[in-house]
Coordinates of C-alpha atoms in Angstrom, one line a residue:
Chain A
X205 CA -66.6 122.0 -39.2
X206 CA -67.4 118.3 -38.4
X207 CA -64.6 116.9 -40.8
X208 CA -62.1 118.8 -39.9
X209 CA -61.9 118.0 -36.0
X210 CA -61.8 114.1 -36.2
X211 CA -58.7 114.5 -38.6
X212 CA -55.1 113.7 -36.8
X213 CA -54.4 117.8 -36.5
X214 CA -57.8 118.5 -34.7
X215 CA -58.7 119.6 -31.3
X216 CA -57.2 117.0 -28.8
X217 CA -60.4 118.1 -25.9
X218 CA -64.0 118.7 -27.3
X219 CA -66.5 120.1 -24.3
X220 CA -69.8 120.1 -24.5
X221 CA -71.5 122.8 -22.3
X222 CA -74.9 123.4 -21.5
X223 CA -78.2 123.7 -19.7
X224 CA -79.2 120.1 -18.1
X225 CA -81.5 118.6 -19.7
X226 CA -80.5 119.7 -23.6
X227 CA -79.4 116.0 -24.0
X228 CA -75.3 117.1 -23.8
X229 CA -74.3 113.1 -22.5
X230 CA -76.4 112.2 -25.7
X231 CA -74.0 114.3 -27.7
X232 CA -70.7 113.8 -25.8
X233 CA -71.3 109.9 -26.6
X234 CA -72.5 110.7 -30.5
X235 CA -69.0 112.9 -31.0
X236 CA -67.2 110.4 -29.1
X237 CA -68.2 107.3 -31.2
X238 CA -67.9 109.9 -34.5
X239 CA -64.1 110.3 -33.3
X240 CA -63.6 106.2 -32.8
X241 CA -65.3 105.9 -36.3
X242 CA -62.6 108.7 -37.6
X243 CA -60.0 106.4 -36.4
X244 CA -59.1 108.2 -33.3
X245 CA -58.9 106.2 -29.7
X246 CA -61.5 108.7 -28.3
X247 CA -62.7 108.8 -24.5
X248 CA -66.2 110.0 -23.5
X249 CA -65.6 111.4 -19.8
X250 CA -69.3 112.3 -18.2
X251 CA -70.9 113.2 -15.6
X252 CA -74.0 111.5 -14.4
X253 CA -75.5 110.0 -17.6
X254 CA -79.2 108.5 -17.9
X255 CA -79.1 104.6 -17.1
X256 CA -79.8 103.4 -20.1
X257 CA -77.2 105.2 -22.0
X258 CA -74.8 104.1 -19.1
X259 CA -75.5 100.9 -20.0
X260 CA -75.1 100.6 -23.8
X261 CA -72.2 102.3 -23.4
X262 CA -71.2 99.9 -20.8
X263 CA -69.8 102.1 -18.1
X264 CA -72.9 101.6 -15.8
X265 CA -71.0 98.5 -14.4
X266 CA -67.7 99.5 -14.5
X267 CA -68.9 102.7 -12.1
X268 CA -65.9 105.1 -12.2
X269 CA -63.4 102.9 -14.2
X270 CA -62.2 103.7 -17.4
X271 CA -64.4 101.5 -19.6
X272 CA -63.7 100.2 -23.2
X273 CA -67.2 100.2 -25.0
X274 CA -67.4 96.9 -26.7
X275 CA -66.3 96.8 -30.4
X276 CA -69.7 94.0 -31.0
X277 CA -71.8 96.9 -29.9
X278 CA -70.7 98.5 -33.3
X279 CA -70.7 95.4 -35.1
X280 CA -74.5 95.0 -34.0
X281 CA -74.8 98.1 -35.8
X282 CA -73.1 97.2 -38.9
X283 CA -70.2 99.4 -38.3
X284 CA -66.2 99.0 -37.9
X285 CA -64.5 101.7 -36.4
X286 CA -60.9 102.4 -36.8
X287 CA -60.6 103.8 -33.8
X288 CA -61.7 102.9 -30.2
X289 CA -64.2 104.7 -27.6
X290 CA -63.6 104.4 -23.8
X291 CA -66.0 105.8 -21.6
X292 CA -65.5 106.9 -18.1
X293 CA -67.9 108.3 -15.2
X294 CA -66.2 110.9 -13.2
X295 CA -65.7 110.3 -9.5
X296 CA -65.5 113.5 -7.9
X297 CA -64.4 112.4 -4.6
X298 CA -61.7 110.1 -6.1
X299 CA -60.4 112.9 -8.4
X300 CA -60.1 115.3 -5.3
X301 CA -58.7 113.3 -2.9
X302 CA -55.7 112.7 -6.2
X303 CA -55.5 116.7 -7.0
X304 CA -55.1 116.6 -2.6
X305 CA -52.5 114.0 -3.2
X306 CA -50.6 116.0 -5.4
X307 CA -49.9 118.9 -3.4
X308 CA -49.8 117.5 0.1
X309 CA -47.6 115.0 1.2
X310 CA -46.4 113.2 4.4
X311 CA -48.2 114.3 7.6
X312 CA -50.3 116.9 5.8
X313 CA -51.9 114.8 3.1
X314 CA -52.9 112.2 6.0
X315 CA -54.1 115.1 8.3
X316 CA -56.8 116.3 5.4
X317 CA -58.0 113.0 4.3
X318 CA -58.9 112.4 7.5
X319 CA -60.6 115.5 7.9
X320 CA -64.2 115.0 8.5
X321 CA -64.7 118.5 7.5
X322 CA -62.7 117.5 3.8
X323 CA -64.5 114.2 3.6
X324 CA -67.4 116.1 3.4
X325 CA -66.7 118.9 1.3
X326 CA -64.7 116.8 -1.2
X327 CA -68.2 115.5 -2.8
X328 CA -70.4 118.0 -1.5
X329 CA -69.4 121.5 -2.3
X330 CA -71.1 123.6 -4.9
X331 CA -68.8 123.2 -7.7
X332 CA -66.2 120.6 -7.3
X333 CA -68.0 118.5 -9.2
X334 CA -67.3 121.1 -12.3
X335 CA -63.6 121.5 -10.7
X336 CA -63.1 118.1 -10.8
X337 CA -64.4 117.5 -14.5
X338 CA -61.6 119.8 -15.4
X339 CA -59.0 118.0 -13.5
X340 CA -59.8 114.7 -14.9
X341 CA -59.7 115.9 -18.2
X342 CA -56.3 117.9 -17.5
X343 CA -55.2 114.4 -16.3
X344 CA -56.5 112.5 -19.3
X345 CA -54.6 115.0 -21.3
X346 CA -51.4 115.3 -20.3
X347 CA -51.1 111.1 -19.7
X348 CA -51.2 110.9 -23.3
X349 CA -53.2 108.4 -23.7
X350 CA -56.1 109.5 -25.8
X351 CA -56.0 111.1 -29.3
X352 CA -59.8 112.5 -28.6
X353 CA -61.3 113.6 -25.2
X354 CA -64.7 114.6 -25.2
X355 CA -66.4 116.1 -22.0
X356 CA -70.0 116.5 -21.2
X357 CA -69.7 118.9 -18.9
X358 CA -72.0 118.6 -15.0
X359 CA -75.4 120.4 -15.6
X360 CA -75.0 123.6 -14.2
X361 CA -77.2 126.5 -13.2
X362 CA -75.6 128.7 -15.9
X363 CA -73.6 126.7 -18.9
X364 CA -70.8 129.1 -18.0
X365 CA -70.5 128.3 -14.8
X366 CA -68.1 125.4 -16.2
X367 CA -65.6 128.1 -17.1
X368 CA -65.4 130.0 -14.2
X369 CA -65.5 127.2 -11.8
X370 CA -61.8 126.8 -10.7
X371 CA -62.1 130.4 -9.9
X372 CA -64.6 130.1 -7.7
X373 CA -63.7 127.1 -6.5
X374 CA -60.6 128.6 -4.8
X375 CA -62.2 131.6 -3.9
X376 CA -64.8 129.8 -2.1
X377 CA -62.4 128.2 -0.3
X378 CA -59.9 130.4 -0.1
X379 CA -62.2 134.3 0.7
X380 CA -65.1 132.7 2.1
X381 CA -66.7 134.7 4.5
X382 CA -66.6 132.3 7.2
X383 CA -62.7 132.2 6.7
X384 CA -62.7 135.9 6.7
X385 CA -64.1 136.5 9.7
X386 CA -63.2 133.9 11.8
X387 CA -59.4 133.7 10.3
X388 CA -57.7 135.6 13.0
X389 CA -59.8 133.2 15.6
X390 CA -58.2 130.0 13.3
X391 CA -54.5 131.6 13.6
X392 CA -54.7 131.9 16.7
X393 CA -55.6 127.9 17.3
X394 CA -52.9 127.1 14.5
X395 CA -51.2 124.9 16.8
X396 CA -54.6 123.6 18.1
X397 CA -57.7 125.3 17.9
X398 CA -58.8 124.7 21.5
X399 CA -61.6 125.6 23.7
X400 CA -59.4 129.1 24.4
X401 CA -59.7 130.0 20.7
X402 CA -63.5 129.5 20.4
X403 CA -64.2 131.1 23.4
X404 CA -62.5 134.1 22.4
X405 CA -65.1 134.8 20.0
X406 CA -69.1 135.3 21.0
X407 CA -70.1 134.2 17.4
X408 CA -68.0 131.1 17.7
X409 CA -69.3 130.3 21.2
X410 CA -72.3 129.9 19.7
X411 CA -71.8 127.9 16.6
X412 CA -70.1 125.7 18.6
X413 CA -72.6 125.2 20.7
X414 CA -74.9 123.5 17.6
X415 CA -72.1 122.2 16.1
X416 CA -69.3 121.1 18.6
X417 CA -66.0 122.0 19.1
X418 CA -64.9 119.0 16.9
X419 CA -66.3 120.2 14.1
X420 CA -65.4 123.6 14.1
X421 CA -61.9 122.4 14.8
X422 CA -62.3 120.4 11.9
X423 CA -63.1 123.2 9.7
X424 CA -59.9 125.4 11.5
X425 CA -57.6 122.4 10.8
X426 CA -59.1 122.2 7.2
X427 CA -58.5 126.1 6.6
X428 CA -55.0 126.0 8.2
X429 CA -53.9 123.2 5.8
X430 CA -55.4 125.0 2.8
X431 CA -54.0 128.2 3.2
X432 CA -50.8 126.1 4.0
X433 CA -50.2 123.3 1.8
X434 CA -53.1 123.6 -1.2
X435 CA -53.2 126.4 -2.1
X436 CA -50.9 127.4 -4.0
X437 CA -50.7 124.2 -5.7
X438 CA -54.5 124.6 -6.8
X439 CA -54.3 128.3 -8.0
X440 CA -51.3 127.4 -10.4
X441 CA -53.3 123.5 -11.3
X442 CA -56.0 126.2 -12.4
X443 CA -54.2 128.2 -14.1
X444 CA -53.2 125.4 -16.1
X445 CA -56.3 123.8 -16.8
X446 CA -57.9 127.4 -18.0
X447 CA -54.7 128.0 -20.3
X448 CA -55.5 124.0 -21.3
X449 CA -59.0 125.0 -22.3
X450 CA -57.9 128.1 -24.4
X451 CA -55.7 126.9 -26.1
X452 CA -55.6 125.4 -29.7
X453 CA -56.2 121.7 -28.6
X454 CA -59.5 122.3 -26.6
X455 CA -62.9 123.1 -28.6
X456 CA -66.1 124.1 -27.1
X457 CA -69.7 123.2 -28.9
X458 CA -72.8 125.0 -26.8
X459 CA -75.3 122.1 -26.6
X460 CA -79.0 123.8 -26.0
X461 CA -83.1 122.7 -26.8
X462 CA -84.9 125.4 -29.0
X463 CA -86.1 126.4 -25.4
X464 CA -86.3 130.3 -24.1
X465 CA -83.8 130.1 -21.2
X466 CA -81.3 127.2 -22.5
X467 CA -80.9 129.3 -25.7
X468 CA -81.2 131.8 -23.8
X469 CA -77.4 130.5 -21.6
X470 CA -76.5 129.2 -25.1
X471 CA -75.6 132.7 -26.2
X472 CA -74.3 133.6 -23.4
X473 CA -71.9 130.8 -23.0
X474 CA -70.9 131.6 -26.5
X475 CA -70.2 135.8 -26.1
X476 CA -68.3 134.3 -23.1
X477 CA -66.3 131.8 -24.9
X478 CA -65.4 134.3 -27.6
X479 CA -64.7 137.3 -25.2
X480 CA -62.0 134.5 -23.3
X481 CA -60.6 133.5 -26.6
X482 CA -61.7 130.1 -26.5
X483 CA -62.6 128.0 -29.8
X484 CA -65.7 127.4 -30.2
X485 CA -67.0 124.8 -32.5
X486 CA -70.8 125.6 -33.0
X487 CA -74.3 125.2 -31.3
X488 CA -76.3 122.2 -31.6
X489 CA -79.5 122.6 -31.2
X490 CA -81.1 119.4 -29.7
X491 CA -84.7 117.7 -29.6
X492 CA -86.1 120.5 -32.3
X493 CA -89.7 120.0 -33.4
X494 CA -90.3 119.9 -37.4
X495 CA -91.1 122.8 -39.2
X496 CA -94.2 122.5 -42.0
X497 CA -94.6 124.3 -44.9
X498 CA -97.0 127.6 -44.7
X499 CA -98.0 127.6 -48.1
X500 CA -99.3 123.5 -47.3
X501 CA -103.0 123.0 -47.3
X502 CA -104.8 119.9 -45.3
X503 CA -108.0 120.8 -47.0
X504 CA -107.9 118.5 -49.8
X505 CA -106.7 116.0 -47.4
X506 CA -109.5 116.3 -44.6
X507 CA -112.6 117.6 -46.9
X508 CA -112.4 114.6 -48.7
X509 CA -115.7 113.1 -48.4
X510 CA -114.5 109.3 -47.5
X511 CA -112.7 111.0 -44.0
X512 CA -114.7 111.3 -40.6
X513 CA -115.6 114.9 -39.8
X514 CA -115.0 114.6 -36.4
X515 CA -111.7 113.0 -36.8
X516 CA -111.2 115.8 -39.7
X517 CA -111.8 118.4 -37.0
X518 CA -109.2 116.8 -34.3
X519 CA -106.3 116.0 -37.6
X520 CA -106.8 120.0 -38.2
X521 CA -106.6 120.8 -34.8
X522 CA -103.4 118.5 -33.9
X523 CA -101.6 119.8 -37.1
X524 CA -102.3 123.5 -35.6
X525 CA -100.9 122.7 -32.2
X526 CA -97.8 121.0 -34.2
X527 CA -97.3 123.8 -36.6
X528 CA -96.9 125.9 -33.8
X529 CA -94.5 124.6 -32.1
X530 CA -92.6 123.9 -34.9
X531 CA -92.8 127.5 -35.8
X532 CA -91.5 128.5 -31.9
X533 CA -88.6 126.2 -32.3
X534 CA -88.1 127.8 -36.0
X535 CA -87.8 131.5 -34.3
X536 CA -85.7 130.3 -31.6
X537 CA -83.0 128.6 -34.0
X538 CA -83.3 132.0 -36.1
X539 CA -82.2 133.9 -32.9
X540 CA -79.2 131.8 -32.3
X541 CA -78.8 131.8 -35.9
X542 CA -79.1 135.9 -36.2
X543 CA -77.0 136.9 -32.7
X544 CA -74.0 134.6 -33.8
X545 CA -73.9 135.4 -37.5
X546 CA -73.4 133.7 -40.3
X547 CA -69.7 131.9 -40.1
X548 CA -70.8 130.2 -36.6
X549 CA -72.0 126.4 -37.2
X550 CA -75.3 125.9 -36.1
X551 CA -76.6 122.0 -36.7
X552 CA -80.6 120.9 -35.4
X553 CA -81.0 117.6 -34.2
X554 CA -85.0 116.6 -34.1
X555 CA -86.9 115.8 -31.0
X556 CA -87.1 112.4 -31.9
X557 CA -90.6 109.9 -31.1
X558 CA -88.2 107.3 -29.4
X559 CA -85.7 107.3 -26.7
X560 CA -81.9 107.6 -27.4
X561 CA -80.2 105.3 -25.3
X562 CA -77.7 102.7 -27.5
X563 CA -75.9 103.2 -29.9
X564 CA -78.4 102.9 -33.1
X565 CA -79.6 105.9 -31.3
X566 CA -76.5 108.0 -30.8
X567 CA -76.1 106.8 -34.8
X568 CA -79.1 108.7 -35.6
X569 CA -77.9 111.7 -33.9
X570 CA -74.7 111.2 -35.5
X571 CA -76.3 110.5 -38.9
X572 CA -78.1 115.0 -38.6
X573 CA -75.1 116.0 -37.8
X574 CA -72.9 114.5 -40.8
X575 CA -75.8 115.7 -42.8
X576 CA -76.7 119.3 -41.3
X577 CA -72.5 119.5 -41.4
X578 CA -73.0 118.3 -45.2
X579 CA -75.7 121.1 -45.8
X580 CA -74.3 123.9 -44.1
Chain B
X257 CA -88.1 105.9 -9.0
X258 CA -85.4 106.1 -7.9
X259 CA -85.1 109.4 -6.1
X260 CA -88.4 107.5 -4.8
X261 CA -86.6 104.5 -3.0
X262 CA -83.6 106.8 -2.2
X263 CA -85.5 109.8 -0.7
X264 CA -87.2 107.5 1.7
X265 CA -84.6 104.6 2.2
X266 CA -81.4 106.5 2.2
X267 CA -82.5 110.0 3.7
X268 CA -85.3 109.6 5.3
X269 CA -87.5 111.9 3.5
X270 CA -90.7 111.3 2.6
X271 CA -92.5 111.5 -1.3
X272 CA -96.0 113.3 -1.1
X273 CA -96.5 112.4 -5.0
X274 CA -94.5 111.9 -8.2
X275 CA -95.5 114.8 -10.7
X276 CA -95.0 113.8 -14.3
X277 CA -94.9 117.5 -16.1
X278 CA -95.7 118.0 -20.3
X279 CA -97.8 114.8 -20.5
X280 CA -99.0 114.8 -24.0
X281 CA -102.9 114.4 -24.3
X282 CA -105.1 111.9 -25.3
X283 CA -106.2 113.7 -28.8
X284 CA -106.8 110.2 -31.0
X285 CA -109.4 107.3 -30.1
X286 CA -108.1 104.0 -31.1
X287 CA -110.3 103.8 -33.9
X288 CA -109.2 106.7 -35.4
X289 CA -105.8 105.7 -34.9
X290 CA -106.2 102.9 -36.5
X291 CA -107.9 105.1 -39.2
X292 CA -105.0 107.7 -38.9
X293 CA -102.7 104.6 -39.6
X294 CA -104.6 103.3 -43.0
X295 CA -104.5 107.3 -44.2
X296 CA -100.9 106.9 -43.9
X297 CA -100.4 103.7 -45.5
X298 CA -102.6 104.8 -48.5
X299 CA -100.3 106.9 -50.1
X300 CA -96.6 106.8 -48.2
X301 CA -94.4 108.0 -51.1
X302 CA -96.3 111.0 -50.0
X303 CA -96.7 111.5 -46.6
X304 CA -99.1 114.4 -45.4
X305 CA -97.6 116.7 -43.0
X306 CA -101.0 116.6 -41.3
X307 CA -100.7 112.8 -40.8
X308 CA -97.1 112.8 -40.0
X309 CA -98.0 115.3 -36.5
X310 CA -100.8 113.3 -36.0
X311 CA -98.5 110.2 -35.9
X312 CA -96.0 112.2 -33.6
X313 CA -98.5 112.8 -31.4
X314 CA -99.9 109.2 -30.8
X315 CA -96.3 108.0 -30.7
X316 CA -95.1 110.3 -28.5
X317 CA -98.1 109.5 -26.4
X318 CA -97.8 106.2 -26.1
X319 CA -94.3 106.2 -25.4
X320 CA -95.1 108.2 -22.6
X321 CA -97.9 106.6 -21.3
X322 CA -95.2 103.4 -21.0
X323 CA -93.4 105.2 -18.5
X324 CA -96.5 106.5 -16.6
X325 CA -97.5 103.1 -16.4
X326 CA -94.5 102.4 -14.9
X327 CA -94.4 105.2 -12.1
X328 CA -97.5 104.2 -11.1
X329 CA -97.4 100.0 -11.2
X330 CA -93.4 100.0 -9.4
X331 CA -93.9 103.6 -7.8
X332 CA -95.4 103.5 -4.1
X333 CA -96.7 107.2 -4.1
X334 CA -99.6 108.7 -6.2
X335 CA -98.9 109.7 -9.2
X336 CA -100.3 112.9 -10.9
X337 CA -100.2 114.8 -14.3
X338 CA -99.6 117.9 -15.8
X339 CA -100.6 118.6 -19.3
X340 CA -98.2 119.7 -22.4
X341 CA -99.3 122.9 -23.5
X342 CA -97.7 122.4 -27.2
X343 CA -95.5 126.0 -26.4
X344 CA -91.7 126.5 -25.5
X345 CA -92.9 129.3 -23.0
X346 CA -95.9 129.2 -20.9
X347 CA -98.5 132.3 -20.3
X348 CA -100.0 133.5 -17.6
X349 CA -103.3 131.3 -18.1
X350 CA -101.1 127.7 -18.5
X351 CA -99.2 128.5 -15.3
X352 CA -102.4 129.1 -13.3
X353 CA -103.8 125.8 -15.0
X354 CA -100.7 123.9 -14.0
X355 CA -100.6 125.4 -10.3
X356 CA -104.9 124.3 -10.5
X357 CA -103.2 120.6 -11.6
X358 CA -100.7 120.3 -8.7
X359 CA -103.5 121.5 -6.1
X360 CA -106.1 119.6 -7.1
X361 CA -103.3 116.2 -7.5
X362 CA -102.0 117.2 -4.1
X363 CA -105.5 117.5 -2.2
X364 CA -106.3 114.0 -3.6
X365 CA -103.2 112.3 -2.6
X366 CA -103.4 114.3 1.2

């Protein structure tokens, strides 16, 4: 699997989806440098990554810029890549107020950005952040810039959420109850959603009571211009992106740790992926604890009359707590292994005793996955 | 520490505690591993799985005893511990323990 998508006629956009806290950023940056190593000018595009890794990767400083990741940081590594890795933090806000910029023009466009209800909701709202991902990457792609994009996708509640997110994105926005209800109230103040309109409806009396007639007609002006001028634009951007994502030049890996509920939204992700007909490149099974031998025997080791009983007792002890999570870890991979079958990739990376945060680390990552793609 | 300085500074929240969760224990005095560390040297062409989780464990210890140290020397809030319970899902028994940690951490720091 892993030799084929760095090569010139491979997937263009590699996502990595998953629970937070599998280590996806760790993975996005490892596939990302694998691609500059295969030759290919590769961008990482993340979310929120740990500091550290922010900073070996350079982009800490550079905030939301598009950031070339020095080539001495491989050179410090005893590598030469071919290729080149950018990396880039997404800026939600930025991205939004650019997808706004698209559709709206003129008096409009001027109108939402200066809506205070917009200003808010353009960093705020539950799932733009995923939207926005999506965007940027549709952006990345069709400037051409960029033989590889690789996406570590936000840290959602469910790893599918990703997926469905420009859905429910306009949804939200466009069927939310609040717009429902109160929509005949907003048409009504179209041309000016005056004290008249709110006091034509007991509910909105009240609200605006708490909140202030500015800010509700905020929120009508917002609505107006949505329904208006966005709306249409963003149902068809959508449409694109999702057609992007399924098509030949996107991949999809399920990141997950050999934990209960990330495997758990591993699978699921996966039967979603494959139900949408979306590629999907394998799981990768992060931070797994080692598995040891059943037929091994410490006895020799720790009867041997030059060892301390006591520390004999607490060696025993240790290994048993260690064998046993090894063995959980074991049974969970099997379960991925057994509900996806045999011709679905599945590569461990081990729960290692040191941070990952450079690039020697991301190398280490890099180095199980060349080897479990090797083995497998 | 950061959500620290933020949650107080920048919205004006205020930080009862830091919890750090699945804090390995202290299993190994440091003579034994020092002991644990001659074993190992002894023989490493052939390293004994025994030794080998007994190295995981100090290691991982200690590397997270580095960033406990640091929560509580640059934190400004009592810090308090919950153990790792060696599992990937917790019974009944471990929750209760962990619920006894956080009670007993959060009636010292109040």
């Amino acid at each position: 699997m892993l030799e084929t998508i760095f090569k010139n006629n491979g997937p263009r956009i590699i996502a990595c989806c998953g629970s937070g806290g599998v280590g996806k950023t760790s993975i996005a940056a490892t596939l990302g440098i694998m691609g500059a190593l295969n030759g290919l000018k590769t961008i990482v595009l993340t979310i929120d990554p740990a500091k550290r890794l922010a900073d070996s990767l350079g982009i800490d400083s550079f905030k939301h810029e598009i950031h070339r990741v020095p080539h001495e940081k491989f050179l410090q590594n005893g590598l030469k890549p071919s290729g080149e890795i950018y990396a880039m933090m997404l800026d939600t806000k930025r991205t939004f107020d650019r997808l706004i910029s698209r559709y709206a023009s003129g008096n409009s466009q001027k109108k939402i950005f200066g809506n205070r209800y917009y200003q808010n909701l353009s960093s705020t709202l539950a799932g733009s952040e995923e939207y926005m991902a999506m965007e940027k990457l549709y952006e990345l792609y069709h400037e051409g810039d960029y033989d590889l994009i690789v996406l570590d996708t936000p840290p959602t509640m469910r790893a599918l959420d990703f997926l469905d997110t420009p859905k429910r994105l306009i949804d939200l926005l466009g069927h939310t109850y609040f717009w429902k209800f109160f929509r005949p109230y907003l048409y009504a103040g179209r041309f000016g959603f005056r004290l008249f309109t709110i006091m034509a409806s007991p509910v909105l009396k009240s609200m605006s009571q708490v909140t202030g007639t500015h800010a509700l007609e905020d929120i009508a002006e917002f609505f107006n211009l949505w329904d208006d001028v966005l709306f249409d634009g963003f149902r068809k951007r959508a449409g694109e992106v999702q057609k992007l994502l399924s098509s030949s030049e996107s991949l999809f890996f399920a990141v997950t740790s050999p934990k209960a509920r990330p495997i758990k939204e591993a699978l699921y992700l996966y039967e979603k992926l494959v139900e949408h007909h979306i590629a999907f490149g394998g799981f990768i099974i992060n931070k797994v604890n080692p598995s040891y031998d059943e037929s091994y025997s410490d006895s020799a080791l720790l009867n041997h009359p030059t060892i301390d009983k006591a520390l004999a007792e607490k060696l025993r002890k240790n290994f048993i707590k260690y064998k046993k999570l090894g063995g959980s870890d074991a049974s969970a991979i099997e379960k991925i292994k057994s509900k996806a079958g045999a011709n679905i990739w599945v590569s461990q990376i081990p729960l290692f005793d040191s941070d990952i945060y450079d690039i020697r680390g991301l190398l280490k990552i890099r180095d199980h996955l060349v080897n479990h793609a090797h083995n497998s | 520490l950061e959500f620290e300085r933020k949650a107080e500074n920048d919205l004006n929240m205020s930080v009862a505690a830091i919890i750090v969760n699945m804090v390995y224990p202290e299993i190994f005095n440091l003579n034994e591993v020092l002991a644990i560390e001659r074993m190992n040297h002894s023989k490493p062409e052939k390293k004994q799985p025994v030794i080998e989780a007994a190295q995981k464990q100090i290691v991982r210890r200690k590397l997270q005893q580095s960033y406990i140290h640091r929560l509580i020397t640059e934190g400004e809030h009592p810090v308090f511990q919950l153990p790792f319970y060696y599992t990937n899902d917790l019974d009944r028994a471990q929750i209760k323990d962990i619920a006894k940690h956080i009670s007993n951490g959060l009636f010292k720091t109040s």
